[in-house]
Short mmCIF file of N, CA and C in Angstrom, two decimals:
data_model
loop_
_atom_site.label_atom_id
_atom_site.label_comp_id
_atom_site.label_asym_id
_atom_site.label_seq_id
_atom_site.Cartn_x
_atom_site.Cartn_y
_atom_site.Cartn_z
N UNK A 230 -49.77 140.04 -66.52
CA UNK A 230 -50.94 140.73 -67.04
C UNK A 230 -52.13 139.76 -67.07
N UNK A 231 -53.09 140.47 -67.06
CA UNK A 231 -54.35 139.59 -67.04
C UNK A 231 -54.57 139.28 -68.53
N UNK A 232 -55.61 138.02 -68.51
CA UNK A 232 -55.65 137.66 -69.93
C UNK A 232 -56.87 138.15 -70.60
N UNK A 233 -57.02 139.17 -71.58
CA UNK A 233 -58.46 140.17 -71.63
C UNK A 233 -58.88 139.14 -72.09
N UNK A 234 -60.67 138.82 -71.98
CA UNK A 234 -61.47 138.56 -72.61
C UNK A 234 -62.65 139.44 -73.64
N UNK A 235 -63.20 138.37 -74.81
CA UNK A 235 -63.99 139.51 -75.53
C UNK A 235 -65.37 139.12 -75.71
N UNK A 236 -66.48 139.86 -75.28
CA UNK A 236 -67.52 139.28 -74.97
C UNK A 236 -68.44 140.51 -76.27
N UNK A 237 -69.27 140.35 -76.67
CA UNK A 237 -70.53 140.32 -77.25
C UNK A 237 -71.81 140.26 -76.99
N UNK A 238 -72.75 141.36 -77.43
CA UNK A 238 -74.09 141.20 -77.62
C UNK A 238 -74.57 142.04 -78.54
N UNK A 239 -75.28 140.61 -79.48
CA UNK A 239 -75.85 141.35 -80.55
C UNK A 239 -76.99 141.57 -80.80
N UNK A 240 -78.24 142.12 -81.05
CA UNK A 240 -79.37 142.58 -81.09
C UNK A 240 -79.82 142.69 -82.69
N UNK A 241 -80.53 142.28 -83.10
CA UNK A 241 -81.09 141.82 -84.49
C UNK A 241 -82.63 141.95 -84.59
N UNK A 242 -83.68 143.19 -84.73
CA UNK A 242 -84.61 143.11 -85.33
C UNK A 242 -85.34 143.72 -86.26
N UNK A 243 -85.61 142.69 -87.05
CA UNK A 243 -86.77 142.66 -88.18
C UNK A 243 -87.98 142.84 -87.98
N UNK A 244 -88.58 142.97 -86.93
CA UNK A 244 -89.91 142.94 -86.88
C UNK A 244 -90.41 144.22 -85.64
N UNK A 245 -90.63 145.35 -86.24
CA UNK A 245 -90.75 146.35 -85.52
C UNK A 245 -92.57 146.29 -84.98
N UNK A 246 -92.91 146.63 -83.92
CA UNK A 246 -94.34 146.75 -83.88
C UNK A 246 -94.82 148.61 -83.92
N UNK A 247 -94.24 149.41 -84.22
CA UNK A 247 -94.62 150.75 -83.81
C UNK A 247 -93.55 151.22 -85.03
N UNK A 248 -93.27 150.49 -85.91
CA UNK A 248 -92.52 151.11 -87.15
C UNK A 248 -92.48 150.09 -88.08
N UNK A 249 -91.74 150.31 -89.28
CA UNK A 249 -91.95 149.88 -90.58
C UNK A 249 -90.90 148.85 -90.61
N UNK A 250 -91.09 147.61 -90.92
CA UNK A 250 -90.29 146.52 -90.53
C UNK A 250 -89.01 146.73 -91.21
N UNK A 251 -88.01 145.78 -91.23
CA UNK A 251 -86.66 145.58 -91.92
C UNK A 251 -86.45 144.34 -92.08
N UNK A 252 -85.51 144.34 -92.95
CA UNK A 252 -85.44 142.96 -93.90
C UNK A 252 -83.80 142.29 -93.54
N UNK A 253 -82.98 142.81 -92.77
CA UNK A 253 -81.42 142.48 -92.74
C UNK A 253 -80.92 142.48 -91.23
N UNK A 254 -81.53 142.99 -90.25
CA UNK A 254 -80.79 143.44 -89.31
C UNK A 254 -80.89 142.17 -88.23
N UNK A 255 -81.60 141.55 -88.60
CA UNK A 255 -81.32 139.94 -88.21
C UNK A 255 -80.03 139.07 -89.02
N UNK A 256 -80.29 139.34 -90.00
CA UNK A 256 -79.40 138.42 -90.69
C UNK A 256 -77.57 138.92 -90.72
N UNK A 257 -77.75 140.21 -90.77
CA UNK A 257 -76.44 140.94 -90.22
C UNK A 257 -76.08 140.48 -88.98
N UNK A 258 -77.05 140.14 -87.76
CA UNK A 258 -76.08 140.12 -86.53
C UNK A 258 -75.95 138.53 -86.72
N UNK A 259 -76.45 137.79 -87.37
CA UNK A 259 -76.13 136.37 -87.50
C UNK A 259 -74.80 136.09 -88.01
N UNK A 260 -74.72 137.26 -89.16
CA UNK A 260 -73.39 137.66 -89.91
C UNK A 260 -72.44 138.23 -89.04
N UNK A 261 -72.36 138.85 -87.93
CA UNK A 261 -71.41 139.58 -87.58
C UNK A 261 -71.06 138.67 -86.25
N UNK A 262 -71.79 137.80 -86.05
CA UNK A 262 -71.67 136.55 -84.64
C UNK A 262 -70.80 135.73 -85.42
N UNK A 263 -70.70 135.10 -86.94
CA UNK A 263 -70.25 134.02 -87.28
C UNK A 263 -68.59 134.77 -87.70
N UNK A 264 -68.22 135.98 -88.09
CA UNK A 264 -67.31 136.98 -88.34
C UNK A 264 -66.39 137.09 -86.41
N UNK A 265 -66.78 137.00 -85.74
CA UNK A 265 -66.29 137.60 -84.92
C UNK A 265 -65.96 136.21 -84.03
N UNK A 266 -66.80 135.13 -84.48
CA UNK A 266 -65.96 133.78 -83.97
C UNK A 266 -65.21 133.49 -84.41
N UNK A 267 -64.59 134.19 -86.20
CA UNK A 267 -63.33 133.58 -86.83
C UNK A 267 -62.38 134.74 -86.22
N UNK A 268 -62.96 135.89 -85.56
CA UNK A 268 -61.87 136.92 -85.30
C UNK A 268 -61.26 136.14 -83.92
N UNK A 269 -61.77 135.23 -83.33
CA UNK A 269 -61.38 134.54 -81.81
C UNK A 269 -62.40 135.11 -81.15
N UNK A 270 -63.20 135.80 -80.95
CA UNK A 270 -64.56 135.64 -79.69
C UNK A 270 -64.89 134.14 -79.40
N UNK A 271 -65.21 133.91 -78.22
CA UNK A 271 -65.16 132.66 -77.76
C UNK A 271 -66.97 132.61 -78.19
N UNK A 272 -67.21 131.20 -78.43
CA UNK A 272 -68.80 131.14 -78.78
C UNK A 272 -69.51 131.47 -77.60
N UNK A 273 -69.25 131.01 -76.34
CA UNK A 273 -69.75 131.21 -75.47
C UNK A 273 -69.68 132.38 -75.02
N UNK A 274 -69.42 133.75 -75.62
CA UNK A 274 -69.20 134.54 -74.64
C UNK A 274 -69.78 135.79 -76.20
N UNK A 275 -70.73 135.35 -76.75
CA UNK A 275 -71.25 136.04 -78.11
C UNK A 275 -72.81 135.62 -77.84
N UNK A 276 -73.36 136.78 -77.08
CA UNK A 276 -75.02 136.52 -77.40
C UNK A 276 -75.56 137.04 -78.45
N UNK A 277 -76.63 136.14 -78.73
CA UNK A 277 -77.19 136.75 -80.44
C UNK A 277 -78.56 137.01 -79.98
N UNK A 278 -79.48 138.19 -79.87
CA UNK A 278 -80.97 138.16 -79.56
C UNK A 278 -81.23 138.57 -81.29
N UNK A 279 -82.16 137.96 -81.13
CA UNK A 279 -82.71 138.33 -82.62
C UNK A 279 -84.44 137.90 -82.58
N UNK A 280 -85.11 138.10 -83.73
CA UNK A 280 -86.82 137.71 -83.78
C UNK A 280 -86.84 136.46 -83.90
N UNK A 281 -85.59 135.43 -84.64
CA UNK A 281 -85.72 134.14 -84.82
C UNK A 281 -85.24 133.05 -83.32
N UNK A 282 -84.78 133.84 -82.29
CA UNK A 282 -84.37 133.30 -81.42
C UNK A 282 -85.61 132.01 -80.74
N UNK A 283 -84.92 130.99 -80.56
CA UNK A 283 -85.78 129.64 -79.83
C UNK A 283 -86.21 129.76 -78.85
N UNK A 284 -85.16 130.05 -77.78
CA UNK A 284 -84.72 130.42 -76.65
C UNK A 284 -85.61 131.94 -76.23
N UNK A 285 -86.97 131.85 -75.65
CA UNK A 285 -87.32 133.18 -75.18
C UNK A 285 -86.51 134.05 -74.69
N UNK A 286 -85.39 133.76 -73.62
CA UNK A 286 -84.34 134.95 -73.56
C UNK A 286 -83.88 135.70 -74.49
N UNK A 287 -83.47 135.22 -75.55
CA UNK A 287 -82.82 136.05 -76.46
C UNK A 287 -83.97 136.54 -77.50
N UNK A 288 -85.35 136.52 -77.44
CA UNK A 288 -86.00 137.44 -78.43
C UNK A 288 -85.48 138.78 -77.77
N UNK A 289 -85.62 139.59 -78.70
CA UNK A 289 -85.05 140.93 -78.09
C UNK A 289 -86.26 141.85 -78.02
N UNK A 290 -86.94 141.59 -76.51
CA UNK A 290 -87.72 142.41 -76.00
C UNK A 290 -87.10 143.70 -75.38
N UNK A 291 -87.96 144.94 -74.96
CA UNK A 291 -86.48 146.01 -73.65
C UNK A 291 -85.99 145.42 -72.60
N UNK A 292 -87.46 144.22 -72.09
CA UNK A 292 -86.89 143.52 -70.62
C UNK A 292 -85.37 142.56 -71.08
N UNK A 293 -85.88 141.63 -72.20
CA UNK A 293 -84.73 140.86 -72.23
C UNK A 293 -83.23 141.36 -72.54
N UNK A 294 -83.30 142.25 -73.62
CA UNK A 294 -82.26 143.19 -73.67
C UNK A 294 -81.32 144.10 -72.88
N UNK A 295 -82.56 144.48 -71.69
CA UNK A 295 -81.75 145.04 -70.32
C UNK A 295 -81.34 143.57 -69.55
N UNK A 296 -82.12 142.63 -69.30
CA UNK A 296 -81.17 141.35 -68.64
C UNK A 296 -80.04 140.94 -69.26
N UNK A 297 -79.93 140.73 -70.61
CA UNK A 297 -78.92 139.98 -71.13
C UNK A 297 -77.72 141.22 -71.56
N UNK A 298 -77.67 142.18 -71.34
CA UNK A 298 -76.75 143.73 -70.75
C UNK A 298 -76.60 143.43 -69.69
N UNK A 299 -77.33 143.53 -68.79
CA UNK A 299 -76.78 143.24 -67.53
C UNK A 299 -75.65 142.03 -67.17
N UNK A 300 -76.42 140.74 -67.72
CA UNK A 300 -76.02 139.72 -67.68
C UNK A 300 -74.36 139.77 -68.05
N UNK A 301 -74.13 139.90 -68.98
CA UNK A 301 -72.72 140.37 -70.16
C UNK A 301 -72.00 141.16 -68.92
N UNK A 302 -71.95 142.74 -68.76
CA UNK A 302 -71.62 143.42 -68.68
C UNK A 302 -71.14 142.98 -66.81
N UNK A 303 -72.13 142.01 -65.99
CA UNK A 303 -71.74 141.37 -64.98
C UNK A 303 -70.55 140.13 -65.52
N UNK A 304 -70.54 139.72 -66.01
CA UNK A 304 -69.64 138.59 -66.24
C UNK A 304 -68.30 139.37 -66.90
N UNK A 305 -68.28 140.27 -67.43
CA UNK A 305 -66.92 141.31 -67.62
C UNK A 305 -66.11 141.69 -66.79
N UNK A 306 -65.00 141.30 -67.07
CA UNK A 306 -63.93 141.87 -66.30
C UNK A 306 -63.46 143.54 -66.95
N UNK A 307 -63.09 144.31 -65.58
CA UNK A 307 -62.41 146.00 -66.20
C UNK A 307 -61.85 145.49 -67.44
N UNK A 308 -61.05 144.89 -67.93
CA UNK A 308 -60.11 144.81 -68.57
C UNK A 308 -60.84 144.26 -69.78
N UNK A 309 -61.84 143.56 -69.75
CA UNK A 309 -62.41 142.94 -71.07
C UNK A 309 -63.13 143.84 -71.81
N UNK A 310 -62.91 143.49 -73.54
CA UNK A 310 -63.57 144.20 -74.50
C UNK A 310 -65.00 143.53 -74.83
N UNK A 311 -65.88 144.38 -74.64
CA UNK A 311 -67.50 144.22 -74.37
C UNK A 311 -67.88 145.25 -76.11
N UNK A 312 -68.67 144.04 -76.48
CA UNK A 312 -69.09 144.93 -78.06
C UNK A 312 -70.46 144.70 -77.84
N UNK A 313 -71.08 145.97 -78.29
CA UNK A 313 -72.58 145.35 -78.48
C UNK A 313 -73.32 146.10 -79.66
#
């Protein structure tokens, strides 16, 4: 049997421009990235986009969000569990 892998992408924002901001949904996917590395998700294979991101890829714009989907969902095997 093949050996499944479990890959991740999480999306986190607080800072809406065309609606009324939020106060958690950053800090939840920070929470649910550090939860799901003790479940065994490999670090490398858990993207986090969020408003605090360093890394311009991972602010979570629609463009970056459709690349880094794409991105994920190319590096998946049939057999791997993909959460997002």
């Amino acid at each position: 049997t093949k050996l499944t892998r479990r890959w991740a992408l999480l999306i986190g924002v607080d800072d809406y421009a065309n609606a009324a901001d939020l106060h958690y949904c950053v800090a939840d996917q920070k929470a649910l990235s550090r939860r799901l590395k003790e479940a065994g998700f490999s670090e490398d294979q858990i993207f986090l986009m969020n408003d605090d991101a360093r890394d311009s890829r991972y602010l979570p714009s629609e463009r970056n969000i459709e690349k880094q989907l794409e991105l994920v969902l190319g590096l998946a095997a049939e057999e791997d569990l993909v959460v997002v």
